[in-house]
Coordinates of C-alpha atoms and ligand atoms in Angstrom, one line a residue:
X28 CA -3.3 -97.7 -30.2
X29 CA -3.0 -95.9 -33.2
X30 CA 0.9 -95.1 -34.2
X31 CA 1.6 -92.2 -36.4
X32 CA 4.6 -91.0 -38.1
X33 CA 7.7 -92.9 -36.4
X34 CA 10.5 -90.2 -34.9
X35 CA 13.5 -90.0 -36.3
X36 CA 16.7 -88.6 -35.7
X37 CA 16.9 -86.9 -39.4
X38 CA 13.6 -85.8 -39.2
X39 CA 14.2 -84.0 -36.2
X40 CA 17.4 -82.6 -37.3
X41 CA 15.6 -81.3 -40.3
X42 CA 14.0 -78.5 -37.9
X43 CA 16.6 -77.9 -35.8
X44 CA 18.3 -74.8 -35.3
X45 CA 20.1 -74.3 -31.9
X46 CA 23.7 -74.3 -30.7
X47 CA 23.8 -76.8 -28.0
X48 CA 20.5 -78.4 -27.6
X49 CA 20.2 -81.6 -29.2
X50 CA 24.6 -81.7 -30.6
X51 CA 23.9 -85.0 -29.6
X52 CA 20.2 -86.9 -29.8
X53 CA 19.4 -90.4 -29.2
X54 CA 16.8 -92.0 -29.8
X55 CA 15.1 -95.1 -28.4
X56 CA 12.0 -97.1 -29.0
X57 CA 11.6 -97.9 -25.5
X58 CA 13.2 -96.9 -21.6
X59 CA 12.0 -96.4 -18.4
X60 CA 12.0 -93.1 -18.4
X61 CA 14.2 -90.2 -20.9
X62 CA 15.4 -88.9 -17.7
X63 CA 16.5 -91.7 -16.1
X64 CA 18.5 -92.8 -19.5
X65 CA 20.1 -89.0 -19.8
X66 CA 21.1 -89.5 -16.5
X67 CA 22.8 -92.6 -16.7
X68 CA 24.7 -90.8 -20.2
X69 CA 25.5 -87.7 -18.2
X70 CA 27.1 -89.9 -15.7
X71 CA 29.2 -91.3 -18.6
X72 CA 30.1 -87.7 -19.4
X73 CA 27.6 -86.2 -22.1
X74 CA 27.7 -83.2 -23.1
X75 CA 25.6 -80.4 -22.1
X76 CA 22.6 -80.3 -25.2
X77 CA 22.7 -84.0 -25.3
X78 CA 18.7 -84.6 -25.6
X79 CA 17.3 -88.1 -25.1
X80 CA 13.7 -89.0 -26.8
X81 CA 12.0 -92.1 -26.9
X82 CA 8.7 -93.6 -28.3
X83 CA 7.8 -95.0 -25.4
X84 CA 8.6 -95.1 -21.6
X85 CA 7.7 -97.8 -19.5
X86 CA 8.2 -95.7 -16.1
X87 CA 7.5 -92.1 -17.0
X88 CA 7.9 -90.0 -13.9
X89 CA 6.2 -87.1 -12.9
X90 CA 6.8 -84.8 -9.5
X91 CA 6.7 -86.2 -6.4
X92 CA 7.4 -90.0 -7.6
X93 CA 3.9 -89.5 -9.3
X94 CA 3.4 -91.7 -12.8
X95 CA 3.5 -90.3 -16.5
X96 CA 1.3 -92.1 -18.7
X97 CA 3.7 -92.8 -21.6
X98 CA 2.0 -94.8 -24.9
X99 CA 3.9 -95.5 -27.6
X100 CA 4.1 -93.6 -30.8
X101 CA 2.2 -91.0 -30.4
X102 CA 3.4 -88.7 -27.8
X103 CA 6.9 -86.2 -27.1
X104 CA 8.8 -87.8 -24.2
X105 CA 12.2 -85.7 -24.1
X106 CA 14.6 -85.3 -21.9
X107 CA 18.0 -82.4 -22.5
X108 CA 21.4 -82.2 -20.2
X109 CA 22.2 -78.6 -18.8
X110 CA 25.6 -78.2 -16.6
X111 CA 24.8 -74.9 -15.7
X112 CA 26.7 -73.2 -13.0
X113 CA 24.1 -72.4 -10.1
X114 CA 23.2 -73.1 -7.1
X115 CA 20.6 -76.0 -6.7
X116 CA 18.0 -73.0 -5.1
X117 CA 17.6 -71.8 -8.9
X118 CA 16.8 -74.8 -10.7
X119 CA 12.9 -74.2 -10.5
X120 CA 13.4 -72.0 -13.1
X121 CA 14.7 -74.2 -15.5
X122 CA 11.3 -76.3 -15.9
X123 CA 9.8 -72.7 -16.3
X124 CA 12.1 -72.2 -19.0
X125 CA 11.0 -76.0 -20.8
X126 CA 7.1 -74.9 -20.4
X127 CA 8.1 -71.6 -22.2
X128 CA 9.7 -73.7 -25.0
X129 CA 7.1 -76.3 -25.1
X130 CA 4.1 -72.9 -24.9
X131 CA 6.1 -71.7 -27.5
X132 CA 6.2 -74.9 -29.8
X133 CA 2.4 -75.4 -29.1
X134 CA 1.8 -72.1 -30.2
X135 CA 3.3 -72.5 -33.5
X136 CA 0.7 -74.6 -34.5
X137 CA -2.3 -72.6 -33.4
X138 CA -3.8 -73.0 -29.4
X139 CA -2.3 -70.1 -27.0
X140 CA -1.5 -72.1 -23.5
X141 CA -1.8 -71.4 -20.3
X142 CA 1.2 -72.1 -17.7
X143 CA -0.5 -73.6 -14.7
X144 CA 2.5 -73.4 -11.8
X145 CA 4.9 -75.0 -11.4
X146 CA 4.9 -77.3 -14.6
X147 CA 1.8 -77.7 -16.1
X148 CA 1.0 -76.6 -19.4
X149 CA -2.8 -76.3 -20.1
X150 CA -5.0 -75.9 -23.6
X151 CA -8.1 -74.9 -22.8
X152 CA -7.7 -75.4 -19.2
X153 CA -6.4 -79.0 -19.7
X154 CA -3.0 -80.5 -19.3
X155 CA -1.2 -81.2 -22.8
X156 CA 2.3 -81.1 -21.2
X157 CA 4.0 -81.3 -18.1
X158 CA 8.1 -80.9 -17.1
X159 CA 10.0 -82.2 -14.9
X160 CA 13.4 -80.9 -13.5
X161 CA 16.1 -83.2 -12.3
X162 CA 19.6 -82.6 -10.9
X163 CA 22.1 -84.5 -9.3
X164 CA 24.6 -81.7 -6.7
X165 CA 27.9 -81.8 -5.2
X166 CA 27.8 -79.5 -2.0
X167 CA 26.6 -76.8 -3.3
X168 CA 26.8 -76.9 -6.8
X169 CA 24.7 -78.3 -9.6
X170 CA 26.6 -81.6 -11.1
X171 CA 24.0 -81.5 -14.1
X172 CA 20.5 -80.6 -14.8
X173 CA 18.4 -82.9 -16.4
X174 CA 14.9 -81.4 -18.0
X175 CA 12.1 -84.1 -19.1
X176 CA 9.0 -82.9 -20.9
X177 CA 6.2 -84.9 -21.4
X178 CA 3.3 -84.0 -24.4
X179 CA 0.6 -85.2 -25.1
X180 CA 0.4 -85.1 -28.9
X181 CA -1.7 -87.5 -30.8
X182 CA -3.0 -90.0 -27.9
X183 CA -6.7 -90.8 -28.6
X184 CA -9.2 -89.1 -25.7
X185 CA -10.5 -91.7 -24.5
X186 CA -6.9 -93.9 -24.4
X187 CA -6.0 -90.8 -22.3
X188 CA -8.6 -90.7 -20.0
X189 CA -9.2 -95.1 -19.4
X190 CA -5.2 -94.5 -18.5
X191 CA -5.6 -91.6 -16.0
X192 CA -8.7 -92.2 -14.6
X193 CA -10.4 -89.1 -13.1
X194 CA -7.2 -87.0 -13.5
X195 CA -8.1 -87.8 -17.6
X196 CA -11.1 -85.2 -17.1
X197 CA -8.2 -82.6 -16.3
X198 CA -6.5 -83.7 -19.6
X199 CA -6.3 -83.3 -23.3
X200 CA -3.8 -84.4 -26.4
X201 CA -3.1 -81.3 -29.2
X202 CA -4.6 -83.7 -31.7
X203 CA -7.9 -83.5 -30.1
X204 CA -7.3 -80.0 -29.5
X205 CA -6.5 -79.0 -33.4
X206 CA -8.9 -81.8 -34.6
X207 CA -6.0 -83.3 -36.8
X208 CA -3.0 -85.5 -36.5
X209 CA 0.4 -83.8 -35.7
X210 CA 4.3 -84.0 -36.6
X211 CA 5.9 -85.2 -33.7
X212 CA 9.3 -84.6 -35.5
X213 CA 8.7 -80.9 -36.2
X214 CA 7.3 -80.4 -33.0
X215 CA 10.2 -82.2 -31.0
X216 CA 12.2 -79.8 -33.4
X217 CA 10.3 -76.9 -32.7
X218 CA 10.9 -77.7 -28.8
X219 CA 14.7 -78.5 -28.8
X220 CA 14.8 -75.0 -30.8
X221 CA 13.2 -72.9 -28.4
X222 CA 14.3 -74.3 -25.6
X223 CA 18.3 -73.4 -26.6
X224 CA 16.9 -69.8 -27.1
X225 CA 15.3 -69.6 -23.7
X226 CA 18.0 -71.5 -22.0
X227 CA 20.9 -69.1 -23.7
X228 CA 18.9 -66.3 -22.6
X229 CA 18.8 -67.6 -19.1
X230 CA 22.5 -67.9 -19.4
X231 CA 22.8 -64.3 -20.5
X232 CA 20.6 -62.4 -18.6
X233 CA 19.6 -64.5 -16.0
X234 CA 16.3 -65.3 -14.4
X235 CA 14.1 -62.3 -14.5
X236 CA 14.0 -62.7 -18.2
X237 CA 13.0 -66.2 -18.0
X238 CA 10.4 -65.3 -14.7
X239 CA 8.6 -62.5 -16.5
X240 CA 7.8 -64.0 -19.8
X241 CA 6.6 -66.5 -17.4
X242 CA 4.2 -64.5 -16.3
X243 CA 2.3 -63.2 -18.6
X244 CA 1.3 -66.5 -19.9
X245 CA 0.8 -67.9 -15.7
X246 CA -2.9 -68.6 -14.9
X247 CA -2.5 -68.7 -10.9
X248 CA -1.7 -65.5 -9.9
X249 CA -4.9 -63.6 -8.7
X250 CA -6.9 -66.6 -8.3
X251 CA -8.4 -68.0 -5.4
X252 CA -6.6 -71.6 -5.1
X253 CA -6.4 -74.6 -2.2
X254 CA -3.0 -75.7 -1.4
X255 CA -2.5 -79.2 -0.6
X256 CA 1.0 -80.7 0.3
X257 CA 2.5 -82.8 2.8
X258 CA 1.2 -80.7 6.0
X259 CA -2.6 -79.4 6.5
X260 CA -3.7 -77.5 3.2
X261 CA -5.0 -73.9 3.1
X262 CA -6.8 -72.0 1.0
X263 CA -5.6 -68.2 -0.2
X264 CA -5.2 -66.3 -2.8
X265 CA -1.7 -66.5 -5.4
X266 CA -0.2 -63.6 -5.5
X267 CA 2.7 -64.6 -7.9
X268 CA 6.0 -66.4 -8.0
X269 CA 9.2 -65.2 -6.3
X270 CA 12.9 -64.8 -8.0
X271 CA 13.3 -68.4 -7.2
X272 CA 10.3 -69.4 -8.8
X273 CA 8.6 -70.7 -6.0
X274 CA 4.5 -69.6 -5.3
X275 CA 3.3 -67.2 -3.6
X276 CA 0.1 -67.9 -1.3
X277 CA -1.4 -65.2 0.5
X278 CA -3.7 -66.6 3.2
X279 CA -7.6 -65.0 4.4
X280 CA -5.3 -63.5 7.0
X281 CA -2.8 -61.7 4.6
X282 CA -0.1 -64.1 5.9
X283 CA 2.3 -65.3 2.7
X284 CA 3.0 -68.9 2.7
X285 CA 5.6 -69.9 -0.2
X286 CA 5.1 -73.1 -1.9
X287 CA 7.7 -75.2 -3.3
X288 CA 6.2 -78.2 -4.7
X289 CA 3.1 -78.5 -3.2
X290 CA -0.3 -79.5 -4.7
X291 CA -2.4 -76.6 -6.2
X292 CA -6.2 -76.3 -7.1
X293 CA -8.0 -73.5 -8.6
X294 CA -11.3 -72.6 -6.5
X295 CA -13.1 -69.7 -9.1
Ligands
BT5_315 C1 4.4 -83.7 -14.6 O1 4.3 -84.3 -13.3 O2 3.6 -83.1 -15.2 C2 5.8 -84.0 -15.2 C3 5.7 -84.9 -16.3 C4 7.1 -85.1 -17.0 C5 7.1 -86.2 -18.0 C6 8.4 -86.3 -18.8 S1 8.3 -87.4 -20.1 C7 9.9 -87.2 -20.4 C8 10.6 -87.2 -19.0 N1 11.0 -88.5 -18.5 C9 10.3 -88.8 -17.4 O3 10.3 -89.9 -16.8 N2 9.5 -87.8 -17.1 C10 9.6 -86.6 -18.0 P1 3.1 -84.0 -12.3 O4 2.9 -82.5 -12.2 O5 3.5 -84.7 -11.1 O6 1.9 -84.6 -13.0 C11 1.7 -86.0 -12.9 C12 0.2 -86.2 -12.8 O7 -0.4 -85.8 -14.1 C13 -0.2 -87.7 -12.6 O8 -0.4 -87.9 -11.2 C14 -1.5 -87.8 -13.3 O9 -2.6 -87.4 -12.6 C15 -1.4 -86.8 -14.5 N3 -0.8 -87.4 -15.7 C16 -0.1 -88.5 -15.9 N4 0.2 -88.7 -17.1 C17 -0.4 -87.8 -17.8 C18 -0.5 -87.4 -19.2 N5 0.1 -88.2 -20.1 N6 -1.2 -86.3 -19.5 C19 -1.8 -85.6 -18.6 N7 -1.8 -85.8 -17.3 C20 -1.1 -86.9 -16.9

């Protein structure tokens, strides 16, 4: 595999600009998995903003104890610590808020993406990023909130797709996308940044903010799409996302099923 441009701490400094994302950032060439080492910090007592990054991971998770292919040196494997106080019910809403950041990082360097729900983030139609929202809860209460977002950046094609099999049709890299290598410290920057915005915003105003912006950059709602989870799957149409982020699938007989973290396929 072809490494670029190392990450650095300085680098990434160099492009911050936010007010508790990233006060403290560590770096490592290699963990299991970003979240998994936040997590062990946050147990230690980091602060909220502390953001973990890492050139590789050797376990990168995804949902559902699913894999996250994870080379070294080219990708964005991040991970930031939120203590926010809310009940467990809202954290959905936090990975919207790291594909927001992430859409809004990608978009700085050219390609408009797509939000595929819950956590997807998609350039022409294929996955460049996904998120993943961890929290650890005492009764009722969110203990912290880890949020780990995966991008591909400059990962060859075809390393992508001999790693992911048939899922690699389904997936792309932003170098392949822009045809051109590109800065993994300014974008990890670019990230951090955006997510402090969205995540002070969500602080301030809440949700509906954060759900609405959403939205507009959501490919689901409307479309015709199979739902496949632990129980039989159905087919419907998605009709959007409630004020807890979860979908909204409205079966052939206008019955609403709401999906929490179920599989989703577009049909048309
Ligand atoms: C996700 O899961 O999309 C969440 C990925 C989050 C990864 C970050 S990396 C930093 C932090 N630390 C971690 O340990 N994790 C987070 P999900 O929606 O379940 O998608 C996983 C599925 O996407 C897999 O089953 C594969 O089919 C596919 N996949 C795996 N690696 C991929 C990649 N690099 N690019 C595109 N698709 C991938």
């Amino acid at each position: 595999m072809i490494a670029t441009e190392p990450l650095s701490v300085e680098g990434i400094r160099r492009g911050l600009q936010t007010s508790t994302v990233g006060r403290q950032l560590y770096l490592f060439g290699e963990v299991q998995s970003t979240n998994a080492a936040l997590r062990n910090l946050a147990r230690e007592g980091a602060v909220e903003g502390t953001a973990v990054l890492a050139e590789s991971q050797r376990a990168g998770r995804g949902r559902l104890g699913r894999e996250w292919f994870s080379p070294s040196g080219v990708n964005l494997y991040a991970s930031v610590l939120f203590r926010p106080h809310f009940a467990p019910r809202q954290a959905p809403c936090f990975s919207f808020i790291a594909s927001l950041a992430a859409a809004d990082a990608v978009k700085e360097l050219g390609p408009s993406p797509a939000i595929k729900w819950p956590n997807d983030l998609l350039v022409d139609r294929k996955k460049v990023a996904g998120s993943l929202v961890e929290c650890a809860t005492r009764g009722n209460e969110i203990e912290c909130l880890i949020l780990g977002i995966g991008v591909n950046v400059n990962v060859p094609l075809p390393v992508l797709r001999a790693a992911l099999g048939p899922a690699g049709a389904n997936a792309t890299s932003l170098a392949a996308v822009l045809g051109r290598e590109v800065d993994r410290n300014a974008l990890a920057a670019s990230y951090l940044t955006h997510l402090d915005a969205w995540a002070r915003r969500h602080k301030a105003d809440g949700p509906e903010p954060i759900l609405a912006a959403w939205r507009e950059r959501d490919i689901l709602t409307g479309r015709r799409v199979a739902v496949r989870g632990e129980g039989k799957g159905f087919e419907g149409r998605a009709v959007g996302v409630d004020g807890d982020g979860h979908l909204l699938v409205e079966d052939p007989r206008g019955q609403r099923h709401v999906v929490l973290t179920e599989e989703i396929r577009i049909l048309e």
